[in-house]
Amino acid sequence: MKDVTQLGEGWNLHHDGALLPARVPGCVHTDLLAAQRIPDPYLGLNEHDVAWVGQREWHYTRHLAYESDHERTDLVFDGLDTAAEVTLAGRALGRTRNMHRGYRFDVTGRTGELEVRFASAYDEAAAVRAVAGERPNVYPEPSQYLRKMACSFGWDWGPTLVTAGMWRPVRLEHWSTARIARVRPLVTVEGTTGRVALHIEVERTQRGAGRPLTARATVAGTEALLTFEGDEAALTLEVAGPELWWPRSLGEQPLYELELTLTDAAGGALDAWHRRIGFRTVELDCSSDAHGTGFTFVVNGERIFARGVNWIPDDALPSRMTPERYRHRLTQAAEANVDLVRVWGGGIYEDDAFYDACDELGLMVWQDFLFACSAYPEEQPLRGEVDAEARENVVRLMPHPSLVLWNGNNENLWGFRDWDWEPELAGNSWGEGYYLGLLPRIVAELDPTRPYTAGSPWSGSWDHHPNDPAHGTYHSWEVWNRQDYAEYRANVPRFVAEFGWQAPPALATLRRALPGEELAPDSPGMLHHQKAEDGNGKLNRGVARHFALPEGDFDRWHYLTQVVQARAVAAGIEHWRAHWPVCAGTVVWQLNDCWPVSSWSAVDGDGRLKPLHHELRRVYADRLLTLQPGDDTPYLAVINQAADAWRTTVTLRLLEADGTTVRETSLDVTAEPRSVRRVPVPADLAPAAGSAKEFLVADADGLRSVFFTAPDRDFAYPRPRFDVAVEPVAGQEDKVDVVVTAQTLVRDLLLQADRLGPHVGADRGLMTLLPGERARIRVSGRTDLDATDARAALFCVETP
């Protein structure tokens, strides 16, 4: 049987004549941090002080010695970042130039000093640019000239930390006769039968050439055997009546162990391979209709409104990611009622632990190929790397039932059309051949069970603008960049694959990341941890459209920016969900951050939940009540994505600012499964346009929607008054309830729990209370609170 020896220990990093202990997996930055040779680049302005790390070449060494009775020993690197030369005992094993694939070298019988020398990524990019010629890029960095995590070079939410190192595991594999080189499981469902077609490739030693081998596969109690003498084999297993894997919003996630063993003619075990699979079907309905060209996921025959988030690398130093951290972050997504995660194309193909967690949590995965916001040369040496990288990762990821879509790129087809690339390119290649040629051919050849789309956004063909909201996927960035979030209601795209609004991270995160700084929107550290072009200007304009912009009051500014972020994203989702099935999904930019930064995230760089996360939980729930502006009168949308009909009584109240009820009515409403019921609000209940004194409230089954026709800065809010008490929670000694009783209208009440301590959390976000109403906020992480402590952490809308 194949033996494996992990090579995580014993490495040294050469730095200024010294040998520093190195950790594998790891990178230069993590090793220098551990040796206290650089400051933490995430704190203060330290990013500037470590910029030199990405400009240099680096090399790692260790002594390689082993004993083995096997015929063959391979040195295997799962990931080298990025341009490297590998030598053993002074003899070259090979060169690499791709972070996104693995490498294997025959080292049979060879020992001595193993060295991995990494060139500066900038030098490698310059060498490729000299051959391929200039290509446009959204950012002034050379990310398109080498196959490396593009956001290593910085993004509008990320630092410039150009990494190098062995960022994934290194090992020796000792084997004889033959080993399993590649397995492609094509999992399909026909009627009530699940089918697994296993395509197997083996590598043989010289002595193993032509010998009979037996492949034995098992899944769900079904077995298949095949004896073969070549280098390829195919097995098919049929499973009667398998339980289907569903997205978390639609059902359960049963997973089955798929085992493959390879034996020789005498029955001796040579190698084994196993994965967990799920039985399900997935289609992408892109058919034309009266509204344009659709983009609807269909899983097991069920049409889905996808409730998504965009995922970026969760750490700018991705070797620090652990299975536990992946699971925690993805659980946070699931807790926000998310059912789709898009792995964005400027990052990495994530570790298997990411996709394992998505399989178990029922999170559909939209996987970008790794091209983003740049024109990419299609000539060598990049073309061969792109081909090899795509093939390796398609095969690696295809066992995961959570994976539902391959996507060719992020914004490059759009960029070619709208960002003045075409004249600059002057006919040179820019990536179109990848997205419309190479990549769909690879997917069709290796993984025909899944749909492919050429890009995001993409209208399906050049017959339409790449970012046409009526066709395919759409990115909405005029809102945020230039327009108020009310403009989300100006159209009904078929699928919104990117949209979002910024806010700063939690206060505790800022205090940790900016030690000793007197916080202000424009303080040095705040500006450094704001990477978007005119980011603070856009934040301030977004606030000023609705509130008086606070001057000299950071706490108030911080609260209002978070309120506007949550309201903005909710406004888009509520509008677009109300237009299902024309609109078939939203993917918020973004779930997570890779460091502490002001950004579009719902979870900040320290893992703390912004109010947006709580708002996503509300607007992505199966059942949603929302009041929307109409042509003549507002309308009520009763949105039901559950499998059962929603029969409810909706109470509509027209209220004055002081809480007095002007008029009230009750409506009996039924929304069928997976449907939206739209009901006009009676004219006598609609507040007048621009009213500073009246607003509308809809309540049903514990859900609420409020509707104001005037900006907050113009509305006659009473001075908010509320009582606060702290009560123990029976049976939960580690939690307390903060109980708020409103004496007046209290709009967008928020307990900023991290103000009570860096590890304190709360189970609720923004809420609006009417006079006499009471709300409980469950607080974990601190039990010695009193009412004064709690009140100091409570914020709400106030008029100046």
Tab-separated table of N, CA and C in Angstrom, residues 167-274:
chain	number	residue	atom	x	y	z
A	167	TRP	N	2.326	27.103	0.513
A	167	TRP	CA	1.100	27.506	1.201
A	167	TRP	C	0.132	26.348	1.415
A	168	ARG	N	0.430	25.208	0.815
A	168	ARG	CA	-0.350	23.998	1.062
A	168	ARG	C	0.611	22.857	1.380
A	169	PRO	N	0.110	21.711	1.851
A	169	PRO	CA	0.995	20.671	2.385
A	169	PRO	C	2.022	20.149	1.383
A	170	VAL	N	3.125	19.638	1.955
A	170	VAL	CA	4.205	18.982	1.214
A	170	VAL	C	4.371	17.590	1.803
A	171	ARG	N	4.621	16.591	0.935
A	171	ARG	CA	4.737	15.222	1.444
A	171	ARG	C	5.557	14.380	0.483
A	172	LEU	N	5.971	13.230	0.988
A	172	LEU	CA	6.536	12.166	0.167
A	172	LEU	C	5.497	11.070	0.022
A	173	GLU	N	5.361	10.561	-1.194
A	173	GLU	CA	4.500	9.398	-1.430
A	173	GLU	C	5.371	8.256	-1.946
A	174	HIS	N	5.359	7.143	-1.224
A	174	HIS	CA	6.131	5.954	-1.592
A	174	HIS	C	5.143	4.919	-2.125
A	175	TRP	N	5.397	4.409	-3.338
A	175	TRP	CA	4.425	3.481	-3.916
A	175	TRP	C	5.122	2.518	-4.870
A	176	SER	N	4.413	1.417	-5.148
A	176	SER	CA	4.930	0.378	-6.043
A	176	SER	C	3.842	-0.030	-7.028
A	177	THR	N	4.274	-0.530	-8.164
A	177	THR	CA	3.416	-1.062	-9.234
A	177	THR	C	2.559	0.024	-9.869
A	178	ALA	N	1.647	0.618	-9.105
A	178	ALA	CA	0.757	1.631	-9.666
A	178	ALA	C	0.152	2.454	-8.538
A	179	ARG	N	-0.235	3.643	-8.895
A	179	ARG	CA	-0.968	4.509	-7.959
A	179	ARG	C	-2.156	5.123	-8.685
A	180	ILE	N	-3.150	5.549	-7.921
A	180	ILE	CA	-4.303	6.246	-8.489
A	180	ILE	C	-3.884	7.688	-8.761
A	181	ALA	N	-3.904	8.066	-10.024
A	181	ALA	CA	-3.466	9.408	-10.400
A	181	ALA	C	-4.611	10.409	-10.444
A	182	ARG	N	-5.784	9.967	-10.888
A	182	ARG	CA	-6.910	10.891	-11.009
A	182	ARG	C	-8.206	10.107	-11.032
A	183	VAL	N	-9.208	10.625	-10.348
A	183	VAL	CA	-10.536	10.009	-10.338
A	183	VAL	C	-11.568	11.096	-10.611
A	184	ARG	N	-12.430	10.837	-11.578
A	184	ARG	CA	-13.526	11.752	-11.886
A	184	ARG	C	-14.847	11.049	-11.634
A	185	PRO	N	-15.547	11.382	-10.553
A	185	PRO	CA	-16.856	10.778	-10.306
A	185	PRO	C	-17.973	11.642	-10.899
A	186	LEU	N	-18.637	11.128	-11.905
A	186	LEU	CA	-19.782	11.821	-12.490
A	186	LEU	C	-21.033	11.293	-11.802
A	187	VAL	N	-21.629	12.126	-10.966
A	187	VAL	CA	-22.768	11.704	-10.146
A	187	VAL	C	-24.037	12.269	-10.761
A	188	THR	N	-24.958	11.381	-11.112
A	188	THR	CA	-26.215	11.805	-11.724
A	188	THR	C	-27.371	11.068	-11.072
A	189	VAL	N	-28.560	11.555	-11.345
A	189	VAL	CA	-29.786	10.915	-10.867
A	189	VAL	C	-30.737	10.803	-12.048
A	190	GLU	N	-31.216	9.608	-12.271
A	190	GLU	CA	-32.209	9.374	-13.316
A	190	GLU	C	-33.401	8.685	-12.688
A	191	GLY	N	-34.506	9.426	-12.610
A	191	GLY	CA	-35.669	8.879	-11.929
A	191	GLY	C	-35.358	8.683	-10.453
A	192	THR	N	-35.478	7.456	-9.980
A	192	THR	CA	-35.167	7.152	-8.578
A	192	THR	C	-33.833	6.429	-8.439
A	193	THR	N	-33.029	6.452	-9.480
A	193	THR	CA	-31.744	5.760	-9.458
A	193	THR	C	-30.600	6.763	-9.467
A	194	GLY	N	-29.692	6.588	-8.524
A	194	GLY	CA	-28.474	7.381	-8.519
A	194	GLY	C	-27.375	6.636	-9.255
A	195	ARG	N	-26.588	7.351	-10.026
A	195	ARG	CA	-25.544	6.704	-10.817
A	195	ARG	C	-24.222	7.433	-10.593
A	196	VAL	N	-23.159	6.653	-10.354
A	196	VAL	CA	-21.810	7.196	-10.222
A	196	VAL	C	-20.954	6.552	-11.298
A	197	ALA	N	-20.550	7.334	-12.267
A	197	ALA	CA	-19.628	6.862	-13.302
A	197	ALA	C	-18.225	7.306	-12.914
A	198	LEU	N	-17.387	6.339	-12.553
A	198	LEU	CA	-16.031	6.630	-12.086
A	198	LEU	C	-15.046	6.480	-13.241
A	199	HIS	N	-14.360	7.553	-13.551
A	199	HIS	CA	-13.311	7.518	-14.565
A	199	HIS	C	-11.977	7.569	-13.834
A	200	ILE	N	-11.183	6.534	-14.003
A	200	ILE	CA	-9.978	6.336	-13.204
A	200	ILE	C	-8.751	6.377	-14.108
A	201	GLU	N	-7.728	7.076	-13.671
A	201	GLU	CA	-6.440	7.071	-14.346
A	201	GLU	C	-5.384	6.651	-13.336
A	202	VAL	N	-4.459	5.809	-13.777
A	202	VAL	CA	-3.395	5.341	-12.893
A	202	VAL	C	-2.041	5.679	-13.500
A	203	GLU	N	-1.057	5.781	-12.643
A	203	GLU	CA	0.342	5.890	-13.062
A	203	GLU	C	1.049	4.625	-12.609
A	204	ARG	N	1.909	4.070	-13.469
A	204	ARG	CA	2.589	2.810	-13.165
A	204	ARG	C	4.099	3.032	-13.055
A	205	THR	N	4.702	2.200	-12.250
A	205	THR	CA	6.157	2.143	-12.276
A	205	THR	C	6.597	1.386	-13.524
A	206	GLN	N	7.903	1.393	-13.776
A	206	GLN	CA	8.399	0.663	-14.946
A	206	GLN	C	8.093	-0.820	-14.823
A	207	ARG	N	8.280	-1.371	-13.629
A	207	ARG	CA	7.984	-2.798	-13.425
A	207	ARG	C	6.492	-3.082	-13.432
A	208	GLY	N	5.686	-2.063	-13.153
A	208	GLY	CA	4.234	-2.278	-13.113
A	208	GLY	C	3.555	-2.147	-14.455
A	209	ALA	N	4.299	-1.792	-15.496
A	209	ALA	CA	3.693	-1.578	-16.811
A	209	ALA	C	3.036	-2.857	-17.319
A	210	GLY	N	1.779	-2.746	-17.728
A	210	GLY	CA	1.055	-3.855	-18.329
A	210	GLY	C	0.519	-4.881	-17.363
A	211	ARG	N	0.813	-4.756	-16.075
A	211	ARG	CA	0.300	-5.747	-15.122
A	211	ARG	C	-1.197	-5.561	-14.902
A	212	PRO	N	-1.912	-6.660	-14.692
A	212	PRO	CA	-3.346	-6.537	-14.388
A	212	PRO	C	-3.549	-5.830	-13.048
A	213	LEU	N	-4.485	-4.916	-13.030
A	213	LEU	CA	-4.886	-4.210	-11.819
A	213	LEU	C	-6.385	-4.358	-11.645
A	214	THR	N	-6.819	-4.300	-10.412
A	214	THR	CA	-8.253	-4.381	-10.128
A	214	THR	C	-8.683	-3.136	-9.372
A	215	ALA	N	-9.702	-2.494	-9.895
A	215	ALA	CA	-10.318	-1.358	-9.226
A	215	ALA	C	-11.625	-1.830	-8.605
A	216	ARG	N	-11.799	-1.515	-7.332
A	216	ARG	CA	-13.027	-1.881	-6.617
A	216	ARG	C	-13.615	-0.617	-6.015
A	217	ALA	N	-14.870	-0.337	-6.355
A	217	ALA	CA	-15.541	0.864	-5.871
A	217	ALA	C	-16.801	0.491	-5.116
A	218	THR	N	-17.084	1.231	-4.049
A	218	THR	CA	-18.293	0.996	-3.265
A	218	THR	C	-18.927	2.333	-2.906
A	219	VAL	N	-20.242	2.360	-2.893
A	219	VAL	CA	-21.003	3.493	-2.400
A	219	VAL	C	-22.395	3.007	-2.027
A	220	ALA	N	-22.870	3.411	-0.847
A	220	ALA	CA	-24.236	3.104	-0.412
A	220	ALA	C	-24.568	1.623	-0.538
A	221	GLY	N	-23.604	0.758	-0.196
A	221	GLY	CA	-23.833	-0.669	-0.245
A	221	GLY	C	-23.742	-1.287	-1.612
A	222	THR	N	-23.417	-0.484	-2.621
A	222	THR	CA	-23.271	-0.991	-3.989
A	222	THR	C	-21.790	-1.114	-4.315
A	223	GLU	N	-21.428	-2.198	-5.031
A	223	GLU	CA	-20.025	-2.449	-5.347
A	223	GLU	C	-19.863	-2.712	-6.837
A	224	ALA	N	-18.715	-2.291	-7.366
A	224	ALA	CA	-18.368	-2.596	-8.755
A	224	ALA	C	-16.891	-2.943	-8.816
A	225	LEU	N	-16.535	-3.932	-9.653
A	225	LEU	CA	-15.150	-4.390	-9.813
A	225	LEU	C	-14.776	-4.361	-11.283
A	226	LEU	N	-13.502	-4.052	-11.543
A	226	LEU	CA	-13.017	-4.096	-12.911
A	226	LEU	C	-11.523	-4.404	-12.882
A	227	THR	N	-11.108	-5.397	-13.686
A	227	THR	CA	-9.686	-5.683	-13.875
A	227	THR	C	-9.253	-5.134	-15.227
A	228	PHE	N	-8.126	-4.433	-15.246
A	228	PHE	CA	-7.689	-3.776	-16.480
A	228	PHE	C	-6.165	-3.786	-16.538
A	229	GLU	N	-5.619	-3.605	-17.723
A	229	GLU	CA	-4.174	-3.651	-17.921
A	229	GLU	C	-3.599	-2.334	-18.438
A	230	GLY	N	-4.458	-1.389	-18.779
A	230	GLY	CA	-3.975	-0.105	-19.280
A	230	GLY	C	-3.809	0.906	-18.164
A	231	ASP	N	-3.860	2.179	-18.552
A	231	ASP	CA	-3.693	3.264	-17.582
A	231	ASP	C	-5.006	3.959	-17.246
A	232	GLU	N	-6.109	3.485	-17.845
A	232	GLU	CA	-7.398	4.089	-17.570
A	232	GLU	C	-8.446	3.002	-17.396
A	233	ALA	N	-9.467	3.312	-16.614
A	233	ALA	CA	-10.564	2.373	-16.395
A	233	ALA	C	-11.818	3.180	-16.076
A	234	ALA	N	-12.970	2.556	-16.251
A	234	ALA	CA	-14.239	3.210	-15.944
A	234	ALA	C	-15.152	2.212	-15.252
A	235	LEU	N	-15.747	2.628	-14.167
A	235	LEU	CA	-16.697	1.821	-13.399
A	235	LEU	C	-17.987	2.599	-13.248
A	236	THR	N	-19.100	1.882	-13.189
A	236	THR	CA	-20.387	2.526	-12.938
A	236	THR	C	-21.078	1.838	-11.782
A	237	LEU	N	-21.543	2.627	-10.836
A	237	LEU	CA	-22.302	2.100	-9.700
A	237	LEU	C	-23.700	2.699	-9.752
A	238	GLU	N	-24.696	1.876	-9.528
A	238	GLU	CA	-26.071	2.344	-9.504
A	238	GLU	C	-26.648	2.117	-8.112
A	239	VAL	N	-27.281	3.151	-7.575
A	239	VAL	CA	-27.846	3.118	-6.229
A	239	VAL	C	-29.341	3.322	-6.353
A	240	ALA	N	-30.095	2.375	-5.878
A	240	ALA	CA	-31.549	2.472	-5.954
A	240	ALA	C	-32.067	3.393	-4.851
A	241	GLY	N	-32.842	4.376	-5.250
A	241	GLY	CA	-33.534	5.243	-4.303
A	241	GLY	C	-32.654	6.008	-3.335
A	242	PRO	N	-31.593	6.625	-3.780
A	242	PRO	CA	-30.781	7.388	-2.824
A	242	PRO	C	-31.545	8.607	-2.313
A	243	GLU	N	-31.231	9.003	-1.093
A	243	GLU	CA	-31.765	10.260	-0.581
A	243	GLU	C	-31.059	11.406	-1.310
A	244	LEU	N	-31.814	12.407	-1.694
A	244	LEU	CA	-31.262	13.506	-2.471
A	244	LEU	C	-30.647	14.580	-1.573
A	245	TRP	N	-29.538	15.133	-2.063
A	245	TRP	CA	-28.922	16.299	-1.419
A	245	TRP	C	-29.662	17.540	-1.874
A	246	TRP	N	-29.997	18.403	-0.900
A	246	TRP	CA	-30.725	19.629	-1.196
A	246	TRP	C	-29.962	20.835	-0.657
A	247	PRO	N	-30.120	22.005	-1.272
A	247	PRO	CA	-29.692	23.230	-0.605
A	247	PRO	C	-30.404	23.358	0.736
A	248	ARG	N	-29.757	24.032	1.671
A	248	ARG	CA	-30.276	24.060	3.042
A	248	ARG	C	-31.684	24.646	3.125
A	249	SER	N	-32.038	25.511	2.202
A	249	SER	CA	-33.358	26.127	2.238
A	249	SER	C	-34.463	25.184	1.776
A	250	LEU	N	-34.073	24.050	1.174
A	250	LEU	CA	-35.088	23.181	0.570
A	250	LEU	C	-35.159	21.789	1.171
A	251	GLY	N	-34.164	21.387	1.944
A	251	GLY	CA	-34.201	20.026	2.464
A	251	GLY	C	-32.919	19.644	3.170
A	252	GLU	N	-32.678	18.333	3.262
A	252	GLU	CA	-31.538	17.804	3.995
A	252	GLU	C	-30.344	17.585	3.071
A	253	GLN	N	-29.218	17.227	3.685
A	253	GLN	CA	-27.957	17.074	2.955
A	253	GLN	C	-27.323	15.695	3.207
A	254	PRO	N	-27.998	14.614	2.808
A	254	PRO	CA	-27.382	13.296	2.984
A	254	PRO	C	-26.143	13.143	2.118
A	255	LEU	N	-25.091	12.597	2.697
A	255	LEU	CA	-23.827	12.391	1.990
A	255	LEU	C	-23.453	10.926	2.071
A	256	TYR	N	-22.823	10.419	1.016
A	256	TYR	CA	-22.476	9.002	0.910
A	256	TYR	C	-20.966	8.860	0.716
A	257	GLU	N	-20.394	7.894	1.404
A	257	GLU	CA	-18.966	7.612	1.267
A	257	GLU	C	-18.721	6.824	-0.013
A	258	LEU	N	-17.888	7.383	-0.870
A	258	LEU	CA	-17.487	6.708	-2.105
A	258	LEU	C	-16.044	6.242	-1.938
A	259	GLU	N	-15.830	4.919	-1.979
A	259	GLU	CA	-14.507	4.339	-1.735
A	259	GLU	C	-14.006	3.654	-3.001
A	260	LEU	N	-12.728	3.857	-3.292
A	260	LEU	CA	-12.084	3.195	-4.425
A	260	LEU	C	-10.761	2.615	-3.951
A	261	THR	N	-10.529	1.354	-4.244
A	261	THR	CA	-9.241	0.730	-3.929
A	261	THR	C	-8.643	0.146	-5.199
A	262	LEU	N	-7.328	0.159	-5.236
A	262	LEU	CA	-6.577	-0.386	-6.370
A	262	LEU	C	-5.716	-1.514	-5.842
A	263	THR	N	-5.840	-2.702	-6.456
A	263	THR	CA	-5.074	-3.873	-6.015
A	263	THR	C	-4.341	-4.490	-7.191
A	264	ASP	N	-3.312	-5.271	-6.856
A	264	ASP	CA	-2.580	-5.981	-7.909
A	264	ASP	C	-3.222	-7.337	-8.158
A	265	ALA	N	-2.593	-8.133	-9.017
A	265	ALA	CA	-3.191	-9.417	-9.417
A	265	ALA	C	-3.344	-10.369	-8.258
A	266	ALA	N	-2.483	-10.222	-7.243
A	266	ALA	CA	-2.546	-11.111	-6.078
A	266	ALA	C	-3.498	-10.587	-5.007
A	267	GLY	N	-4.137	-9.475	-5.292
A	267	GLY	CA	-5.059	-8.905	-4.317
A	267	GLY	C	-4.395	-7.970	-3.328
A	268	GLY	N	-3.126	-7.677	-3.526
A	268	GLY	CA	-2.433	-6.767	-2.624
A	268	GLY	C	-2.852	-5.327	-2.857
A	269	ALA	N	-3.153	-4.610	-1.774
A	269	ALA	CA	-3.609	-3.224	-1.883
A	269	ALA	C	-2.460	-2.329	-2.321
A	270	LEU	N	-2.718	-1.498	-3.307
A	270	LEU	CA	-1.715	-0.562	-3.829
A	270	LEU	C	-2.020	0.885	-3.463
A	271	ASP	N	-3.283	1.258	-3.567
A	271	ASP	CA	-3.642	2.650	-3.324
A	271	ASP	C	-5.136	2.710	-3.029
A	272	ALA	N	-5.579	3.814	-2.454
A	272	ALA	CA	-6.995	4.012	-2.143
A	272	ALA	C	-7.346	5.480	-2.323
A	273	TRP	N	-8.600	5.711	-2.609
A	273	TRP	CA	-9.137	7.059	-2.802
A	273	TRP	C	-10.536	7.068	-2.239
A	274	HIS	N	-10.917	8.118	-1.532
A	274	HIS	CA	-12.308	8.198	-1.064
A	274	HIS	C	-12.743	9.656	-0.988
